[in-house]
Amino acid sequence: MIDRTDHSAAARIRPTRGSTDAIVVHRFAVDLDRDGAFTFDEAIAFFTRDPEGIATVAFAGSYAEKIPTIERWRERGVPAVYEHAGFVPYHVVVDARGDRAQMLRLDARGAHASAWNDRSVAVAVLWRCDLRAPPDDLVNGAVRAIADLLAAYPQAEVISHDETLTRAGRPPKGCPGSHFPLAHVVARAREIVGQG
């Protein structure tokens, strides 16, 4: 696994998480007009330089509540006080080749699923799984990432970002997406760590 935990100052100083009850699976898709792969550098650039990405991780609350701030920052620029607040909110990301990068310390509090941030680790696949099936290499990389996390946190349940939303009474948003084979990935990961 590639260590990218130094991708921003904010990533290096994240507070420690309270517990690890879940592994939450996401998809990262910054360009909604693109249906293919994204890179580690694109994820880093979005969350550390783009007004939308910085606002996403710098403020609590729903995305809808952040829209006025995002729009203001797009017009006027990100205020200096927030320029260095951005960080990739997922602990591990997986690209189309199946390569894995650790973006946060495993004990760090992420910013990926509001009510779950203090009790979960996050894995994000860099693919539009809401539009089409990911390549086998990405699926295999996701299996390895989740297996590694299950080895560290054997009691954790593996759930989708959508599941965190529906448990909170909110509508799902297609994350990681209907084309991501979550049940298959989890079953393979559990077999690897002897939980199958």
mmCIF file of C-alpha atoms in Angstrom:
data_model
loop_
_atom_site.group_PDB
_atom_site.id
_atom_site.type_symbol
_atom_site.label_atom_id
_atom_site.label_comp_id
_atom_site.label_asym_id
_atom_site.label_seq_id
_atom_site.Cartn_x
_atom_site.Cartn_y
_atom_site.Cartn_z
ATOM 1 C CA MET A 1 0.000 0.000 0.000
ATOM 2 C CA ILE A 2 1.211 3.474 -0.860
ATOM 3 C CA ASP A 3 1.506 5.856 2.089
ATOM 4 C CA ARG A 4 -0.065 9.220 1.194
ATOM 5 C CA THR A 5 -0.882 10.288 4.754
ATOM 6 C CA ASP A 6 1.319 13.340 4.202
ATOM 7 C CA HIS A 7 -0.956 14.712 1.442
ATOM 8 C CA SER A 8 -1.962 17.724 3.563
ATOM 9 C CA ALA A 9 -1.259 19.369 6.896
ATOM 10 C CA ALA A 10 -4.873 18.785 7.945
ATOM 11 C CA ALA A 11 -4.517 15.040 7.321
ATOM 12 C CA ARG A 12 -1.510 14.853 9.614
ATOM 13 C CA ILE A 13 -3.304 16.446 12.578
ATOM 14 C CA ARG A 14 -6.661 14.639 12.499
ATOM 15 C CA PRO A 15 -7.973 13.741 15.970
ATOM 16 C CA THR A 16 -8.059 10.112 17.033
ATOM 17 C CA ARG A 17 -11.272 8.174 16.406
ATOM 18 C CA GLY A 18 -13.264 6.893 19.401
ATOM 19 C CA SER A 19 -13.914 3.327 18.197
ATOM 20 C CA THR A 20 -14.071 1.232 15.056
ATOM 21 C CA ASP A 21 -17.486 -0.338 14.655
ATOM 22 C CA ALA A 22 -17.630 -0.225 10.863
ATOM 23 C CA ILE A 23 -15.755 -0.067 7.599
ATOM 24 C CA VAL A 24 -17.704 2.281 5.336
ATOM 25 C CA VAL A 25 -17.311 1.872 1.567
ATOM 26 C CA HIS A 26 -17.580 4.917 -0.722
ATOM 27 C CA ARG A 27 -16.956 5.925 -4.297
ATOM 28 C CA PHE A 28 -15.042 9.043 -5.216
ATOM 29 C CA ALA A 29 -16.217 10.805 -8.344
ATOM 30 C CA VAL A 30 -15.276 14.455 -8.569
ATOM 31 C CA ASP A 31 -16.250 14.884 -12.236
ATOM 32 C CA LEU A 32 -19.846 13.795 -12.645
ATOM 33 C CA ASP A 33 -19.550 13.991 -16.436
ATOM 34 C CA ARG A 34 -16.832 11.338 -16.439
ATOM 35 C CA ASP A 35 -17.626 7.654 -16.103
ATOM 36 C CA GLY A 36 -14.165 6.187 -15.680
ATOM 37 C CA ALA A 37 -11.273 6.011 -13.306
ATOM 38 C CA PHE A 38 -9.901 8.702 -11.036
ATOM 39 C CA THR A 39 -6.390 8.964 -9.620
ATOM 40 C CA PHE A 40 -4.981 9.420 -6.141
ATOM 41 C CA ASP A 41 -3.713 12.856 -7.155
ATOM 42 C CA GLU A 42 -7.165 13.893 -8.396
ATOM 43 C CA ALA A 43 -8.701 12.900 -5.056
ATOM 44 C CA ILE A 44 -6.039 14.856 -3.181
ATOM 45 C CA ALA A 45 -6.432 17.909 -5.421
ATOM 46 C CA PHE A 46 -10.212 17.916 -5.032
ATOM 47 C CA PHE A 47 -10.185 17.803 -1.232
ATOM 48 C CA THR A 48 -7.237 20.173 -0.741
ATOM 49 C CA ARG A 49 -7.677 22.765 -3.522
ATOM 50 C CA ASP A 50 -11.259 22.733 -4.804
ATOM 51 C CA PRO A 51 -13.769 24.882 -2.846
ATOM 52 C CA GLU A 52 -16.299 22.041 -2.881
ATOM 53 C CA GLY A 53 -13.814 19.496 -1.560
ATOM 54 C CA ILE A 54 -12.480 21.761 1.163
ATOM 55 C CA ALA A 55 -15.981 22.722 2.323
ATOM 56 C CA THR A 56 -16.998 19.060 2.314
ATOM 57 C CA VAL A 57 -14.397 18.182 4.943
ATOM 58 C CA ALA A 58 -14.054 21.509 6.785
ATOM 59 C CA PHE A 59 -17.685 21.772 7.909
ATOM 60 C CA ALA A 60 -20.145 19.404 9.554
ATOM 61 C CA GLY A 61 -23.637 19.033 8.179
ATOM 62 C CA SER A 62 -25.316 17.912 5.004
ATOM 63 C CA TYR A 63 -24.053 18.707 1.540
ATOM 64 C CA ALA A 64 -27.130 20.876 0.956
ATOM 65 C CA GLU A 65 -26.165 23.020 3.946
ATOM 66 C CA LYS A 66 -22.691 23.535 2.454
ATOM 67 C CA ILE A 67 -23.875 24.702 -0.987
ATOM 68 C CA PRO A 68 -24.027 28.444 -0.126
ATOM 69 C CA THR A 69 -20.451 28.299 1.196
ATOM 70 C CA ILE A 70 -19.237 26.371 -1.866
ATOM 71 C CA GLU A 71 -20.877 28.871 -4.214
ATOM 72 C CA ARG A 72 -19.432 31.836 -2.302
ATOM 73 C CA TRP A 73 -15.951 30.275 -2.327
ATOM 74 C CA ARG A 74 -16.201 29.557 -6.058
ATOM 75 C CA GLU A 75 -16.931 33.260 -6.650
ATOM 76 C CA ARG A 76 -14.501 34.820 -4.164
ATOM 77 C CA GLY A 77 -11.973 32.089 -3.420
ATOM 78 C CA VAL A 78 -11.423 30.016 -0.323
ATOM 79 C CA PRO A 79 -10.711 32.271 2.690
ATOM 80 C CA ALA A 80 -7.141 32.047 3.950
ATOM 81 C CA VAL A 81 -8.277 30.543 7.243
ATOM 82 C CA TYR A 82 -9.642 27.493 5.361
ATOM 83 C CA GLU A 83 -6.996 27.157 2.621
ATOM 84 C CA HIS A 84 -5.148 24.433 4.506
ATOM 85 C CA ALA A 85 -8.185 22.735 6.074
ATOM 86 C CA GLY A 86 -8.672 20.243 3.261
ATOM 87 C CA PHE A 87 -7.745 16.559 3.399
ATOM 88 C CA VAL A 88 -8.885 13.323 1.769
ATOM 89 C CA PRO A 89 -11.544 12.084 4.232
ATOM 90 C CA TYR A 90 -11.066 8.363 3.519
ATOM 91 C CA HIS A 91 -8.514 6.155 5.240
ATOM 92 C CA VAL A 92 -7.784 4.029 2.157
ATOM 93 C CA VAL A 93 -8.516 4.676 -1.514
ATOM 94 C CA VAL A 94 -8.336 2.124 -4.334
ATOM 95 C CA ASP A 95 -7.710 3.024 -7.970
ATOM 96 C CA ALA A 96 -8.685 1.244 -11.202
ATOM 97 C CA ARG A 97 -5.415 -0.734 -11.249
ATOM 98 C CA GLY A 98 -6.157 -2.061 -7.775
ATOM 99 C CA ASP A 99 -3.423 0.031 -6.177
ATOM 100 C CA ARG A 100 -4.218 1.167 -2.655
ATOM 101 C CA ALA A 101 -3.180 4.385 -0.946
ATOM 102 C CA GLN A 102 -3.546 5.153 2.735
ATOM 103 C CA MET A 103 -4.702 8.753 3.083
ATOM 104 C CA LEU A 104 -5.307 8.941 6.847
ATOM 105 C CA ARG A 105 -3.773 7.227 9.856
ATOM 106 C CA LEU A 106 -5.940 4.233 10.657
ATOM 107 C CA ASP A 107 -6.751 5.655 14.094
ATOM 108 C CA ALA A 108 -7.699 9.078 12.692
ATOM 109 C CA ARG A 109 -11.217 10.451 12.609
ATOM 110 C CA GLY A 110 -12.322 10.735 8.993
ATOM 111 C CA ALA A 111 -14.929 13.057 7.470
ATOM 112 C CA HIS A 112 -16.821 10.678 5.216
ATOM 113 C CA ALA A 113 -20.178 9.834 6.844
ATOM 114 C CA SER A 114 -21.272 12.348 9.461
ATOM 115 C CA ALA A 115 -22.691 10.186 12.263
ATOM 116 C CA TRP A 116 -20.102 7.471 11.590
ATOM 117 C CA ASN A 117 -16.879 9.485 11.464
ATOM 118 C CA ASP A 118 -15.949 8.817 15.088
ATOM 119 C CA ARG A 119 -16.643 5.077 14.857
ATOM 120 C CA SER A 120 -15.551 3.923 11.418
ATOM 121 C CA VAL A 121 -12.777 3.727 8.883
ATOM 122 C CA ALA A 122 -13.481 4.527 5.251
ATOM 123 C CA VAL A 123 -12.487 2.902 1.970
ATOM 124 C CA ALA A 124 -13.192 4.752 -1.281
ATOM 125 C CA VAL A 125 -12.992 3.361 -4.779
ATOM 126 C CA LEU A 126 -11.909 5.840 -7.439
ATOM 127 C CA TRP A 127 -14.574 4.866 -9.963
ATOM 128 C CA ARG A 128 -18.130 5.880 -10.986
ATOM 129 C CA CYS A 129 -19.770 2.674 -9.699
ATOM 130 C CA ASP A 130 -23.133 4.370 -10.041
ATOM 131 C CA LEU A 131 -22.676 4.300 -13.832
ATOM 132 C CA ARG A 132 -20.828 1.102 -14.631
ATOM 133 C CA ALA A 133 -19.072 -1.881 -13.153
ATOM 134 C CA PRO A 134 -15.527 -1.318 -11.941
ATOM 135 C CA PRO A 135 -12.653 -3.282 -13.486
ATOM 136 C CA ASP A 136 -11.601 -6.555 -11.856
ATOM 137 C CA ASP A 137 -8.324 -5.010 -10.681
ATOM 138 C CA LEU A 138 -10.210 -2.369 -8.693
ATOM 139 C CA VAL A 139 -12.506 -5.000 -7.190
ATOM 140 C CA ASN A 140 -9.480 -7.105 -6.195
ATOM 141 C CA GLY A 141 -7.828 -4.020 -4.669
ATOM 142 C CA ALA A 142 -10.990 -3.298 -2.688
ATOM 143 C CA VAL A 143 -11.015 -6.890 -1.420
ATOM 144 C CA ARG A 144 -7.413 -6.516 -0.223
ATOM 145 C CA ALA A 145 -8.111 -3.122 1.393
ATOM 146 C CA ILE A 146 -11.143 -4.405 3.279
ATOM 147 C CA ALA A 147 -9.351 -7.617 4.284
ATOM 148 C CA ASP A 148 -6.491 -5.562 5.722
ATOM 149 C CA LEU A 149 -8.961 -3.459 7.694
ATOM 150 C CA LEU A 150 -10.899 -6.515 8.904
ATOM 151 C CA ALA A 151 -7.614 -8.004 10.111
ATOM 152 C CA ALA A 152 -7.045 -4.839 12.172
ATOM 153 C CA TYR A 153 -10.711 -4.467 13.230
ATOM 154 C CA PRO A 154 -12.249 -7.984 13.192
ATOM 155 C CA GLN A 155 -15.442 -6.858 14.954
ATOM 156 C CA ALA A 156 -16.245 -4.187 12.332
ATOM 157 C CA GLU A 157 -19.210 -4.552 10.033
ATOM 158 C CA VAL A 158 -18.677 -3.543 6.404
ATOM 159 C CA ILE A 159 -21.376 -1.245 5.060
ATOM 160 C CA SER A 160 -21.923 1.149 2.200
ATOM 161 C CA HIS A 161 -22.096 4.910 2.589
ATOM 162 C CA ASP A 162 -25.736 4.590 1.497
ATOM 163 C CA GLU A 163 -26.367 2.263 4.450
ATOM 164 C CA THR A 164 -25.105 4.923 6.864
ATOM 165 C CA LEU A 165 -27.574 7.367 5.314
ATOM 166 C CA THR A 166 -30.596 5.060 5.392
ATOM 167 C CA ARG A 167 -29.875 4.109 9.020
ATOM 168 C CA ALA A 168 -30.035 7.832 9.800
ATOM 169 C CA GLY A 169 -33.388 8.145 8.002
ATOM 170 C CA ARG A 170 -31.887 9.985 5.034
ATOM 171 C CA PRO A 171 -32.204 9.037 1.363
ATOM 172 C CA PRO A 172 -29.350 7.110 -0.267
ATOM 173 C CA LYS A 173 -27.184 8.849 -2.864
ATOM 174 C CA GLY A 174 -25.838 5.925 -4.867
ATOM 175 C CA CYS A 175 -22.618 5.452 -2.929
ATOM 176 C CA PRO A 176 -20.649 3.401 -3.721
ATOM 177 C CA GLY A 177 -23.148 2.677 -6.501
ATOM 178 C CA SER A 178 -25.299 -0.152 -7.797
ATOM 179 C CA HIS A 179 -22.462 -1.526 -9.952
ATOM 180 C CA PHE A 180 -20.081 -2.042 -7.045
ATOM 181 C CA PRO A 181 -20.255 -5.714 -5.935
ATOM 182 C CA LEU A 182 -20.147 -4.965 -2.200
ATOM 183 C CA ALA A 183 -21.492 -8.334 -0.982
ATOM 184 C CA HIS A 184 -18.963 -10.196 -3.161
ATOM 185 C CA VAL A 185 -16.076 -7.972 -2.016
ATOM 186 C CA VAL A 186 -16.984 -8.371 1.658
ATOM 187 C CA ALA A 187 -17.366 -12.157 1.356
ATOM 188 C CA ARG A 188 -13.935 -12.487 -0.302
ATOM 189 C CA ALA A 189 -12.320 -10.183 2.268
ATOM 190 C CA ARG A 190 -13.848 -12.166 5.143
ATOM 191 C CA GLU A 191 -12.545 -15.419 3.609
ATOM 192 C CA ILE A 192 -9.025 -13.964 3.456
ATOM 193 C CA VAL A 193 -9.051 -13.120 7.169
ATOM 194 C CA GLY A 194 -10.751 -16.379 8.173
ATOM 195 C CA GLN A 195 -14.174 -14.915 8.922
ATOM 196 C CA GLY A 196 -15.894 -16.598 5.961
#
